Coordinates of C-alpha atoms and ligand atoms in Angstrom, one line a residue:
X1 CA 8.7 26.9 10.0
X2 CA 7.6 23.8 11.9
X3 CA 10.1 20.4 11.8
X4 CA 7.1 18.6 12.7
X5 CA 5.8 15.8 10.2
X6 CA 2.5 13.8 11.3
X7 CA 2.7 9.9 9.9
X8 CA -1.2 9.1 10.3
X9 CA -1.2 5.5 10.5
X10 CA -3.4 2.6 9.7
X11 CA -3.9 -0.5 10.9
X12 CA -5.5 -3.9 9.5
X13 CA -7.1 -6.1 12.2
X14 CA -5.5 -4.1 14.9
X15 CA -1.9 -4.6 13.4
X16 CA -0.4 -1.5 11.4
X17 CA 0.2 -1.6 8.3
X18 CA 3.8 -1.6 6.9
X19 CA 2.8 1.3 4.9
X20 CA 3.0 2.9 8.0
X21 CA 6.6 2.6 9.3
X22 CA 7.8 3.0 5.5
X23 CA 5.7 6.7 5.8
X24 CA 7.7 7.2 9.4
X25 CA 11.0 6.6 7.2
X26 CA 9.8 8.8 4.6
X27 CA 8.8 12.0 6.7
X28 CA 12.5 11.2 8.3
X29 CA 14.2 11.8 4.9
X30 CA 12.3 15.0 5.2
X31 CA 12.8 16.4 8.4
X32 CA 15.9 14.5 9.7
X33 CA 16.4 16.3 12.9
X34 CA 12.7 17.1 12.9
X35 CA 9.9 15.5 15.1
X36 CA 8.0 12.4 13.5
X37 CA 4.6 12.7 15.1
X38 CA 2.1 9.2 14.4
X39 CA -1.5 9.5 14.5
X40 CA -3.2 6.5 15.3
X41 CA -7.2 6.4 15.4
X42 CA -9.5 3.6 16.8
X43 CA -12.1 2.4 19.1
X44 CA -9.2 0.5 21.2
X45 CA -6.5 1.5 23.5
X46 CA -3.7 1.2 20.6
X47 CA -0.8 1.1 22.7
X48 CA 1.0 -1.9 21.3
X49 CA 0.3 -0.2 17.8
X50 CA 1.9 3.3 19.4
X51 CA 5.0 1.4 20.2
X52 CA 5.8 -0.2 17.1
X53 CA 5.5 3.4 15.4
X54 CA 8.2 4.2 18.0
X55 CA 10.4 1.2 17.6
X56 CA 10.1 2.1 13.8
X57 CA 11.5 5.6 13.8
X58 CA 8.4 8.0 15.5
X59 CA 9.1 10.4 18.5
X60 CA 5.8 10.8 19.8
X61 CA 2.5 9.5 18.8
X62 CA -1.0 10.5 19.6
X63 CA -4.0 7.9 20.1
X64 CA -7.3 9.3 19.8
X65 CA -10.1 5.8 20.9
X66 CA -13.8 6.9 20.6
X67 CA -16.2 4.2 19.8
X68 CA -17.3 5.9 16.4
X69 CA -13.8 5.4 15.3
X70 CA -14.3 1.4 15.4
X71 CA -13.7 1.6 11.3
X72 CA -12.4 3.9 8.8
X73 CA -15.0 6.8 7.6
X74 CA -13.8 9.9 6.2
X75 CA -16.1 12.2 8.5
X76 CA -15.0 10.7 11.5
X77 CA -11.1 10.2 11.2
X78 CA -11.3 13.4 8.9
X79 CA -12.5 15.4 11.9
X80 CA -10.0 13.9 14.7
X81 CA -7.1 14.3 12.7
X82 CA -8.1 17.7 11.5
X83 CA -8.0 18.6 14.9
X84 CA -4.9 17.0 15.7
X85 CA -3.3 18.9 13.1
X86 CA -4.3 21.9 13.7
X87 CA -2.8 21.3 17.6
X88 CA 0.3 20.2 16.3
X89 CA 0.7 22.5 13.3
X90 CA 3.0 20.4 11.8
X91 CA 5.2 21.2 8.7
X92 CA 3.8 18.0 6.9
X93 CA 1.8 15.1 6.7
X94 CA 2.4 11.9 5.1
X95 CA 0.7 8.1 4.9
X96 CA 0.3 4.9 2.2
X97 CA -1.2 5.3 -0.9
X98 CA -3.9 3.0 0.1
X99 CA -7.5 2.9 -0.3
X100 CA -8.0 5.5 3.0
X101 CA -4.8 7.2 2.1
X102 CA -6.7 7.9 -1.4
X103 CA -9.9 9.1 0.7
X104 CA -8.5 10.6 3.5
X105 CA -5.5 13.0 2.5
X106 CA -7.6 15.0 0.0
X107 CA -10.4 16.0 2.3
X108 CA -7.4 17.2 4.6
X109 CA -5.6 19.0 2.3
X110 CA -8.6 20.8 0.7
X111 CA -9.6 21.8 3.9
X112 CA -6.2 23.0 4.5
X113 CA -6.3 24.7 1.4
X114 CA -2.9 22.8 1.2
X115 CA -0.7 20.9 -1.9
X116 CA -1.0 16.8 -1.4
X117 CA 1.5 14.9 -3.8
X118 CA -0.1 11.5 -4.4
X119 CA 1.5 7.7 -5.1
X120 CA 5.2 9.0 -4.4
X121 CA 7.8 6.3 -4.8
X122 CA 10.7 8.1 -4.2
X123 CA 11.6 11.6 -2.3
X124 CA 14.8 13.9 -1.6
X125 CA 15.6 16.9 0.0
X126 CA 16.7 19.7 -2.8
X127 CA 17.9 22.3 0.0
X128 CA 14.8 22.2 2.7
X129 CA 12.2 21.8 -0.2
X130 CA 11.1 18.2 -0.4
X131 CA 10.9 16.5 -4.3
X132 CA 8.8 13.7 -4.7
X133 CA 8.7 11.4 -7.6
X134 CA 5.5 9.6 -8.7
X135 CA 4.8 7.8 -11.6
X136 CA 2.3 8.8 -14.5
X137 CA 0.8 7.8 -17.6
X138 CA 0.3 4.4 -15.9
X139 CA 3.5 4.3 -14.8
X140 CA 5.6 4.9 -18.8
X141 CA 6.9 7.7 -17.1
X142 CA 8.0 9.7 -14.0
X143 CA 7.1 13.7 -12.4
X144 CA 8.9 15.2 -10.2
X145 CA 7.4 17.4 -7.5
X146 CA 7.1 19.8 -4.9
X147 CA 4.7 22.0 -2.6
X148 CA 5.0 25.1 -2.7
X149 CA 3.1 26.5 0.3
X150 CA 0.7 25.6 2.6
X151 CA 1.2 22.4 4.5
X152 CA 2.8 19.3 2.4
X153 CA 0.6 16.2 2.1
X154 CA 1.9 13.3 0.4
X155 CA 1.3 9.6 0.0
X156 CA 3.5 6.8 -0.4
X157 CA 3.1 3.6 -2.3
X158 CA 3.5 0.9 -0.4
X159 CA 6.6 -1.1 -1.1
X160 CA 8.9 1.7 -2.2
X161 CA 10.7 3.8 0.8
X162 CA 12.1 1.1 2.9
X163 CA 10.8 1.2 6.7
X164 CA 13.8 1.8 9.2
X165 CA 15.3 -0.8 11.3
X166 CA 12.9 -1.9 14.2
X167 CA 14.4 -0.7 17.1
X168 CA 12.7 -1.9 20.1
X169 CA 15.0 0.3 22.9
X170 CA 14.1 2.9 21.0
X171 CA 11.8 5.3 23.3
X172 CA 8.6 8.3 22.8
X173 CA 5.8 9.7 24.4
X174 CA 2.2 8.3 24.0
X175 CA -0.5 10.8 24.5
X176 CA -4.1 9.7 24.2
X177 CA -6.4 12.2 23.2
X178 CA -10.0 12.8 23.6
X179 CA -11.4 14.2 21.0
X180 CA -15.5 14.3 20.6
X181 CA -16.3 12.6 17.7
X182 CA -19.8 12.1 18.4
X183 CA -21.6 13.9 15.9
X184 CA -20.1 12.3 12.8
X185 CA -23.6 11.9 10.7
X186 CA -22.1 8.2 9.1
X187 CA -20.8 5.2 11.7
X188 CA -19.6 1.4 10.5
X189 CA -20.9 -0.4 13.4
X190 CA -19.2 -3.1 12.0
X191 CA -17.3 -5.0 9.3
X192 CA -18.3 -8.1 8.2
X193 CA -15.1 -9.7 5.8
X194 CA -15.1 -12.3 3.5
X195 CA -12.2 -14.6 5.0
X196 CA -9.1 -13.2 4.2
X197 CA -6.0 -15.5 3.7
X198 CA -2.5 -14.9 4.0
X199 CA -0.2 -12.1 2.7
X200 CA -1.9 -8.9 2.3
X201 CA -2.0 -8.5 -1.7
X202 CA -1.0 -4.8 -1.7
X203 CA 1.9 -5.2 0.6
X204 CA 3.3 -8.8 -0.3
X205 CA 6.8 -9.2 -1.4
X206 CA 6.0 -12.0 -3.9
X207 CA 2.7 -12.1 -5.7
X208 CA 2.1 -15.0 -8.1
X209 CA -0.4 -13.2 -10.5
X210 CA -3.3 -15.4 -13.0
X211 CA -4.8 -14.2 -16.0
X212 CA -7.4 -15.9 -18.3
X213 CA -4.7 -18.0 -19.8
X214 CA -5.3 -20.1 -16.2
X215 CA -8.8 -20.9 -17.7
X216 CA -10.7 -21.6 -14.4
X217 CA -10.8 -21.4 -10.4
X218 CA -9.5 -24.9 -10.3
X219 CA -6.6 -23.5 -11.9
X220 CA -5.7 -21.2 -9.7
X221 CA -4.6 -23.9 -7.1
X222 CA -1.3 -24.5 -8.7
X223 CA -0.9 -20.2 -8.3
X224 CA -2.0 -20.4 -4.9
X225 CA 0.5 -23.2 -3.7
X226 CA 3.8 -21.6 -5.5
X227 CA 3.0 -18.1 -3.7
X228 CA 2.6 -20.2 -0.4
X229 CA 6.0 -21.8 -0.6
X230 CA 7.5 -18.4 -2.1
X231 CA 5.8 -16.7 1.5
X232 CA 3.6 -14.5 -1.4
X233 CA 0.2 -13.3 -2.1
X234 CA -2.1 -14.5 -5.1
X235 CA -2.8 -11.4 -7.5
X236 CA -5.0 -11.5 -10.9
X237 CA -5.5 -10.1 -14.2
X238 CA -9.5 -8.4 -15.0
X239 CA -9.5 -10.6 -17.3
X240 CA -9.5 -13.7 -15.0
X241 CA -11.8 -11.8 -12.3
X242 CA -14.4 -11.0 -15.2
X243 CA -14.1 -14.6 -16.4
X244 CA -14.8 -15.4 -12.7
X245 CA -11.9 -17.7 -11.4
X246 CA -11.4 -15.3 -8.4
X247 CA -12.7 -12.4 -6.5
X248 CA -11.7 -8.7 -8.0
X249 CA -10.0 -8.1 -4.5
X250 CA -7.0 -9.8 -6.5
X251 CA -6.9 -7.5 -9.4
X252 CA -4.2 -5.8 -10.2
X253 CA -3.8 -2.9 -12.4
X254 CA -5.5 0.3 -13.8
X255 CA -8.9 0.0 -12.1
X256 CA -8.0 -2.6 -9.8
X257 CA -4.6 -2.6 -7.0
X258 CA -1.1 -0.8 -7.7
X259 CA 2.0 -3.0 -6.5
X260 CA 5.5 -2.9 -6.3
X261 CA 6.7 -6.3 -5.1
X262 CA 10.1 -7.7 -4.8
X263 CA 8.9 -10.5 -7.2
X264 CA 5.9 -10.3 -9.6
X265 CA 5.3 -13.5 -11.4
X266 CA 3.1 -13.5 -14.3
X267 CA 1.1 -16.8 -15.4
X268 CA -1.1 -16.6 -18.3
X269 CA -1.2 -12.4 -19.0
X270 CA -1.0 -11.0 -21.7
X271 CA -0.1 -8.0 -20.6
X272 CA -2.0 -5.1 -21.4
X273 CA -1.5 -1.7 -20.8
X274 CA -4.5 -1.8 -17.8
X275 CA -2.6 -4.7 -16.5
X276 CA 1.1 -3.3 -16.6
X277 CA -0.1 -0.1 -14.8
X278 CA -0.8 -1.7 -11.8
X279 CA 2.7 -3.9 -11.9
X280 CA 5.3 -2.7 -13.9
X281 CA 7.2 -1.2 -11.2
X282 CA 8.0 -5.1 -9.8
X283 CA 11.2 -5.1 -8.8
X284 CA 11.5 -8.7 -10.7
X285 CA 8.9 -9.5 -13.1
X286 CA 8.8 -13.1 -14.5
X287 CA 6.3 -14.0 -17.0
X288 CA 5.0 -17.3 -17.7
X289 CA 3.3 -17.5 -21.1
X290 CA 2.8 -20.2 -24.0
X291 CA 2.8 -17.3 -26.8
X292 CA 6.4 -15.9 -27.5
X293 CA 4.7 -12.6 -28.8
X294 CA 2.8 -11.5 -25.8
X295 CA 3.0 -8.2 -24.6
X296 CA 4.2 -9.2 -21.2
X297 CA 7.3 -10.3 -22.4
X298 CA 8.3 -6.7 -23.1
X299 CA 8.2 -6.0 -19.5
X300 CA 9.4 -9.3 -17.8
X301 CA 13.3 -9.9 -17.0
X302 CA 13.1 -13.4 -17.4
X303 CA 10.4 -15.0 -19.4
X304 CA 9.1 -18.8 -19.6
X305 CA 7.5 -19.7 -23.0
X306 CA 5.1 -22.8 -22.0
X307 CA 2.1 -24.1 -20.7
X308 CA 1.4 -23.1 -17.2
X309 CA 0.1 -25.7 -16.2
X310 CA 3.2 -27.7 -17.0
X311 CA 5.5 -25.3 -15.7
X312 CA 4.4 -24.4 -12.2
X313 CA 4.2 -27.8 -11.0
X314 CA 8.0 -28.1 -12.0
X315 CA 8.4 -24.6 -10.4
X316 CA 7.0 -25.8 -7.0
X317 CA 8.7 -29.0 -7.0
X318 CA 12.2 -27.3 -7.6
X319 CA 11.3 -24.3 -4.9
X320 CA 10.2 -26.6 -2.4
X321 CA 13.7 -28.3 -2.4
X322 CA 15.9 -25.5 -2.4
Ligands
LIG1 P1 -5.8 -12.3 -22.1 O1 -5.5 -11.0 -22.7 O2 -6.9 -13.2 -22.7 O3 -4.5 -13.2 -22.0 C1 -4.4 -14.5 -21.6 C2 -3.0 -14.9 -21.8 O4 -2.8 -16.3 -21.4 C3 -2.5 -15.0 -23.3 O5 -1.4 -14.2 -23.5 C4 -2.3 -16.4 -23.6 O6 -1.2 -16.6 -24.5 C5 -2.0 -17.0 -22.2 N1 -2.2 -18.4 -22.1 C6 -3.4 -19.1 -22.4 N2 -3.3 -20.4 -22.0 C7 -2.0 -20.5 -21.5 C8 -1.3 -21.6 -21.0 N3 -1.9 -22.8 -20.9 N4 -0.1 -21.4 -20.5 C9 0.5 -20.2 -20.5 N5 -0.1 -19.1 -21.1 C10 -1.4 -19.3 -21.5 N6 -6.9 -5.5 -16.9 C11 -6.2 -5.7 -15.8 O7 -5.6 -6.8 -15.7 N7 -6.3 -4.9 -14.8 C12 -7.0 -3.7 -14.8 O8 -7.0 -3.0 -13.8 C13 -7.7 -3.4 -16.0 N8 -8.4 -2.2 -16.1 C14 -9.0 -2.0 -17.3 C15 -9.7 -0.7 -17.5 C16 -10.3 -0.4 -18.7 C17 -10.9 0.9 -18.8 C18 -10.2 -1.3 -19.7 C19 -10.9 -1.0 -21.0 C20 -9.6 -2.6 -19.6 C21 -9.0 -2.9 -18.4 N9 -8.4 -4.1 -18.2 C22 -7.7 -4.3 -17.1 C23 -8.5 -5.2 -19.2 C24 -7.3 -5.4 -20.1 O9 -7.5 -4.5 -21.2 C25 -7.2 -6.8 -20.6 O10 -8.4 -7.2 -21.2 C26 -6.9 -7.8 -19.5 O11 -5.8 -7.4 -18.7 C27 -6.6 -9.2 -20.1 O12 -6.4 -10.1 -19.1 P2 -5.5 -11.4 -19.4 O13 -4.1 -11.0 -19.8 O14 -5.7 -12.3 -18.2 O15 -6.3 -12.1 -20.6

């Protein structure tokens, strides 16, 4: 059987995402003295990007640049790592539970006709068969499984297998491969964003989090300056994206973004179940809330019963002195 795992990685702007290294780590617990493998695809040379999966833990890593690669589509990065995979034939395949992780790993796998575990937090080695743990039911309770033939796909929320040390001495091979990808029938010429600020939302260690109960987009400043001095990201409730105070990029939840933050900070949520499914797994949750009954309180480790809007100015004012 191979030791090979692939680690396909992905990159935001032309910088990986963390997901990545902490998928490197992950197909390490696997194969310990097995080859880690990263797949980067692009319309770039990605050699800076190559090196940082190396500094982070990979062996080798293979580039594949063609121009209809500029942006994510399934057909096209489908097809290059398909074939990339099938030069390789590695044991495995792993990377984030993210919006292309979600798109990409079940064309492969079908494909494959191989098993793909999905939104693993945790993994471990039970002899040479790899366990992975994933939440369910919106995240009230926890399976535990395994692959049982075929090649083994997985993805991994971000946030929850810790990324190993950077190690720039730390030395691999980059290959750059050619692989014809001309004939894809769909290709993003290009991505026009809306303007995206600071800490990616699904990645961030500290989100600061508004729900209705913050009553307007004017209210959301307050939100928006306490996750700056915490170094955080500014996540939402549907409820205050429906009531339109801020964009449904920022909701978190059953139909919107799963995260697993250091620090989750609740202000004005009432917690419901949609809400807690995307957020329950917070290391840290703190819930800010003037009614002593709400539901968040059931999840939160510390709790603040108040008005918001009296509280995170006092917040802000005592972080920004520590
Ligand atoms: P509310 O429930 O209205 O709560 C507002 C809270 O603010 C209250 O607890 C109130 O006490 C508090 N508050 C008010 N004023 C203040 C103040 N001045 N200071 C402090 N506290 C204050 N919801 C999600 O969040 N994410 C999802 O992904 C999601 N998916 C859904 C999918 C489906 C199929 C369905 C049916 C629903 C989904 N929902 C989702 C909606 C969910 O059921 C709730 O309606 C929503 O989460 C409520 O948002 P909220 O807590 O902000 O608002």
């Amino acid at each position: 059987m191979s030791d090979k795992f692939l680690v396909i990685g992905e990159a935001r702007e032309g910088t990986l995402r963390n997901v990545t290294y902490e998928a490197i780590a992950a197909a390490k617990k696997i194969q310990p003295e097995g080859e880690v493998v990263g797949v980067i695809c692009g319309d770039t040379d990605q050699e800076s990007q190559a090196d940082e999966m190396i500094y982070y833990g990979a062996d080798k890593v293979i580039t594949i640049k063609h121009d209809n690669l500029k942006a994510y589509t399934s057909e096209g990065y489908g097809q290059a790592i398909l074939s990339v995979i099938k030069e390789e034939a590695p044991f495995g395949i792993v990377m984030g539970h993210t919006s292309v992780g979600k798109d990409l790993t079940p064309k492969l796998a079908s494909k494959l006709e191989s098993g793909l575990v999905s939104d693993v937090v945790d993994l471990e080695l039970e002899g040479d068969t790899p366990v992975f743990t994933r939440p369910i039911y919106s995240g009230k309770a926890f399976e535990k499984k395994t692959v049982t033939s075929g090649l083994t796909f997985f993805t991994i929320r971000p946030n929850n297998v810790p990324a190993l040390e950077r190690d720039e001495s730390r030395k691999g091979e980059v290959i750059t491969k050619d692989i014809d990808v001309a004939g894809i029938r769909t290709v993003i010429k290009d991505v026009i964003r809306k303007a995206a600020e600071g800490v990616d939302l699904s990645e961030a260690n500290v989100i600061v989090a508004g729900g209705r109960g913050v009553k307007s987009e004017e209210g959301f400043k307050p939100l928006y300056e306490l996750a700056e001095v915490l170094g955080g990201a500014v996540g939402a409730s549907r409820g205050a994206c429906d009531a339109e105070y801020c964009d449904y990029s920022l909701q978190i939840g059953q139909t919107g973004k799963v995260v697993t933050p250091d620090l989750y900070i609740a202000v004005g949520i009432s917690g419901a179940i949609q809400h807690l499914a995307g957020m329950s797994n917070s290391k840290v949750i703190v819930a800010i809330n003037k009614d002593p009954e709400a539901n968040i309180f059931n999840v939160a480790d510390y709790g603040i019963v108040g008005d918001l809007f009296e509280i995170l100015p006092l917040l802000i004012e005592d972080i920004k002195k520590m």
